[in-house]
């Protein structure tokens, strides 16, 4: 009986892995350029970390977490998102001690038990970006500028930035009261989840996927109409700084994000053609999360880019590999020569491959083709005797003889130029 991967968990095979690495490498370059440093946090955390940060009434915590008791009887969760873990680490290691400002990023897998569908998996991957210690609206605009810069750099098509303000606890109080009144007027037509959540967390009704609830919520009062002076000023300043950077955006007053910890700025990067699950990236400010998880009163803002979603809006072409060399050797002497030469080239970073089985030139050329070799070096017994080898350029379809003693230098020079 063949064992298959778990539903919603995918293998990432070559050559797709090359595109994944490109996305990860570009993210590192962009983020390090903006002064971010990488943080690596564990995949497993205490379950409580997520119920306390994301919120107990949310879909993620109520329905989607991989939570289990480990052998010691502790309640453990496979992280459904990275922010809570990064905040936990920031507090645990007192990263705020010398300076509360920290710009951190992390790349890795997340786990949610959702219904698998296009671009949505139970193990999915995110690039996570978090900034601590800055309440100035400039940073809100900067993190949005970073995500827009990144998606355009990697070639994602048709990405639009949507922004909203979710206010602070002060302006949310009167808003929540009115939203609750609105929901209770429509109580008979709400689903069970929304009825239950109405008392403790009415904002979550905006996330409901039931069509009837969505129709009702399209008429619901909006938090953006209830912002206090401070939140309204902050939101106006954020939009102003976005404009200063030339970043196009659309206000979306219905976007509330599916997590409880957001305050003030919330944003999503959406792409046409992704349907209902159209967010490629999303994030927002979380000014009270550090304190809620037992740290000092330090503001934060961050976002996550979904790698699988991003791949859906990237052009399909596969990335060309760098210049590479296949060494085809015929006979035992040449095979030894090829074996050593290939190792020497591999050690200095050249992409090189040989045939190990002493097969025919035709079979070796087929393997060279599969490897995507730009060049094939052919060493036969005759060539070895005369101290020469043939270098064939597979792209230009031409070949030349190269003296064996200087072959390493000759090949390195050509590979370096990218076009021997
Ligand atoms: Zn406010
Ligand atoms: Zn509902």
Coordinates of N, CA and C in Angstrom, one line a residue, residues 191-271:
X191 N -26.3 33.5 11.1 CA -26.0 32.1 11.3 C -25.6 31.9 12.8
X192 N -25.5 30.7 13.2 CA -25.3 30.4 14.7 C -24.0 31.0 15.2
X193 N -22.9 30.9 14.4 CA -21.6 31.5 14.8 C -21.8 33.0 15.1
X194 N -22.4 33.7 14.2 CA -22.6 35.1 14.3 C -23.4 35.5 15.5
X195 N -24.5 34.7 15.8 CA -25.3 35.0 16.9 C -24.5 34.8 18.2
X196 N -23.7 33.8 18.2 CA -22.9 33.5 19.4 C -21.8 34.5 19.6
X197 N -21.2 35.0 18.5 CA -20.2 35.9 18.6 C -20.6 37.4 18.9
X198 N -21.9 37.6 18.6 CA -22.5 38.9 18.7 C -22.2 39.6 20.0
X199 N -22.3 38.9 21.1 CA -22.1 39.5 22.4 C -20.7 39.9 22.6
X200 N -19.8 38.9 22.5 CA -18.4 39.1 22.9 C -17.5 39.7 21.8
X201 N -17.8 39.4 20.5 CA -16.9 39.9 19.5 C -17.7 40.2 18.2
X202 N -18.6 41.2 18.2 CA -19.5 41.4 17.0 C -18.7 41.7 15.7
X203 N -17.5 42.2 15.8 CA -16.7 42.6 14.6 C -16.4 41.3 13.7
X204 N -16.4 40.2 14.4 CA -16.1 38.9 13.7 C -17.2 38.5 12.7
X205 N -18.4 39.1 12.8 CA -19.5 38.9 11.9 C -19.0 39.3 10.4
X206 N -18.1 40.3 10.3 CA -17.6 40.7 9.0 C -16.9 39.5 8.3
X207 N -16.3 38.6 9.1 CA -15.5 37.5 8.5 C -16.4 36.4 8.1
X208 N -17.6 36.4 8.5 CA -18.5 35.2 8.2 C -18.6 34.9 6.7
X209 N -18.4 33.6 6.5 CA -18.4 33.1 5.0 C -19.8 32.8 4.6
X210 N -20.8 32.8 5.5 CA -22.2 32.4 5.1 C -22.8 33.6 4.3
X211 N -23.4 33.3 3.1 CA -23.9 34.3 2.2 C -24.9 35.3 2.9
X212 N -25.8 34.7 3.6 CA -26.9 35.5 4.3 C -26.3 36.5 5.2
X213 N -25.2 36.1 6.0 CA -24.6 37.0 6.9 C -23.8 38.1 6.1
X214 N -23.2 37.7 5.0 CA -22.4 38.6 4.2 C -23.4 39.7 3.7
X215 N -24.6 39.3 3.2 CA -25.6 40.3 2.7 C -26.0 41.3 3.8
X216 N -26.2 40.7 5.0 CA -26.6 41.6 6.1 C -25.4 42.6 6.5
X217 N -24.2 42.0 6.5 CA -23.0 42.8 6.9 C -22.7 43.9 5.9
X218 N -23.2 43.8 4.6 CA -22.9 44.8 3.7 C -23.7 46.1 4.0
X219 N -24.6 46.0 4.9 CA -25.4 47.2 5.4 C -24.9 47.6 6.8
X220 N -24.0 46.9 7.4 CA -23.6 47.2 8.8 C -22.9 48.5 9.0
X221 N -23.0 49.1 10.1 CA -22.2 50.3 10.4 C -20.7 50.0 10.3
X222 N -19.9 51.0 9.9 CA -18.5 50.8 9.6 C -17.6 51.5 10.7
X223 N -16.6 50.8 11.1 CA -15.7 51.3 12.1 C -15.1 52.7 11.7
X224 N -14.8 52.8 10.4 CA -14.2 54.0 9.9 C -15.1 55.3 10.2
X225 N -16.4 55.1 10.4 CA -17.2 56.2 10.8 C -17.2 56.6 12.2
X226 N -16.5 55.8 13.0 CA -16.5 56.0 14.5 C -15.1 56.3 15.0
X227 N -14.2 56.6 14.2 CA -12.8 56.8 14.7 C -12.7 58.0 15.6
X228 N -11.9 57.9 16.7 CA -11.7 59.0 17.6 C -10.7 60.0 16.9
X229 N -10.5 61.1 17.4 CA -9.6 62.1 16.8 C -8.2 61.5 16.5
X230 N -7.7 60.9 17.5 CA -6.3 60.3 17.4 C -6.2 59.3 16.2
X231 N -7.2 58.4 16.2 CA -7.2 57.4 15.1 C -7.4 58.0 13.8
X232 N -8.3 59.0 13.7 CA -8.6 59.6 12.4 C -7.4 60.4 11.9
X233 N -6.7 61.1 12.9 CA -5.5 61.8 12.5 C -4.4 60.9 12.0
X234 N -4.3 59.8 12.7 CA -3.3 58.8 12.3 C -3.5 58.2 10.9
X235 N -4.8 57.9 10.7 CA -5.2 57.3 9.4 C -4.9 58.3 8.3
X236 N -5.3 59.6 8.5 CA -5.1 60.6 7.5 C -3.6 60.8 7.2
X237 N -2.8 60.7 8.3 CA -1.3 60.8 8.1 C -0.7 59.7 7.3
X238 N -1.2 58.5 7.6 CA -0.8 57.3 6.9 C -1.0 57.4 5.4
X239 N -2.2 57.9 5.1 CA -2.6 58.0 3.7 C -1.7 59.1 3.0
X240 N -1.5 60.2 3.8 CA -0.6 61.2 3.3 C 0.8 60.7 3.0
X241 N 1.4 59.9 3.9 CA 2.7 59.4 3.7 C 2.8 58.4 2.5
X242 N 1.7 57.6 2.4 CA 1.6 56.7 1.2 C 1.7 57.6 -0.1
X243 N 0.9 58.7 -0.1 CA 0.9 59.6 -1.3 C 2.3 60.2 -1.5
X244 N 3.0 60.5 -0.4 CA 4.3 61.1 -0.5 C 5.3 60.1 -1.2
X245 N 5.1 58.8 -0.9 CA 5.9 57.8 -1.5 C 5.4 57.3 -2.9
X246 N 4.3 57.9 -3.3 CA 3.7 57.6 -4.6 C 3.1 56.2 -4.7
X247 N 2.6 55.7 -3.5 CA 2.0 54.4 -3.5 C 0.5 54.5 -3.7
X248 N 0.0 53.9 -4.7 CA -1.5 53.9 -5.0 C -2.2 53.0 -4.0
X249 N -3.3 53.4 -3.5 CA -4.1 52.6 -2.5 C -5.6 52.9 -2.7
X250 N -6.4 51.9 -2.2 CA -7.8 52.1 -2.2 C -8.3 52.0 -0.8
X251 N -9.1 52.9 -0.3 CA -9.7 52.7 1.0 C -10.8 51.5 0.9
X252 N -10.7 50.6 1.9 CA -11.7 49.5 1.9 C -12.3 49.5 3.3
X253 N -13.4 50.2 3.6 CA -14.0 50.3 5.0 C -14.5 49.0 5.5
X254 N -14.7 48.0 4.7 CA -15.3 46.8 5.2 C -14.2 45.7 5.6
X255 N -12.9 46.1 5.3 CA -11.9 45.1 5.7 C -11.6 45.2 7.2
X256 N -11.8 44.0 7.8 CA -11.6 44.0 9.3 C -10.5 43.1 9.7
X257 N -10.0 42.2 8.8 CA -9.0 41.2 9.2 C -9.6 40.2 10.2
X258 N -9.2 38.9 10.1 CA -9.7 37.9 10.9 C -9.1 37.6 12.2
X259 N -8.4 38.7 12.7 CA -7.7 38.5 14.0 C -8.0 39.7 14.9
X260 N -8.1 39.4 16.2 CA -8.5 40.4 17.2 C -7.5 41.5 17.5
X261 N -6.2 41.2 17.3 CA -5.2 42.1 17.8 C -5.0 43.4 17.0
X262 N -5.6 43.5 15.8 CA -5.3 44.7 15.0 C -5.9 46.0 15.6
X263 N -5.2 47.1 15.5 CA -5.7 48.4 15.9 C -5.3 49.4 14.8
X264 N -6.0 50.4 14.7 CA -5.7 51.5 13.6 C -5.5 50.8 12.3
X265 N -4.3 51.0 11.7 CA -4.1 50.6 10.3 C -4.3 49.1 10.0
X266 N -5.1 48.8 9.0 CA -5.1 47.4 8.5 C -5.0 47.5 7.0
X267 N -4.4 46.5 6.4 CA -4.3 46.6 4.9 C -4.2 45.2 4.3
X268 N -4.6 45.1 3.1 CA -4.4 43.9 2.3 C -3.9 44.2 0.9
X269 N -3.1 43.3 0.3 CA -2.7 43.5 -1.0 C -3.5 42.4 -1.8
X270 N -4.4 42.9 -2.7 CA -5.3 41.9 -3.4 C -4.9 41.9 -4.9
X271 N -5.2 40.8 -5.5 CA -4.9 40.6 -6.9 C -6.1 40.0 -7.6

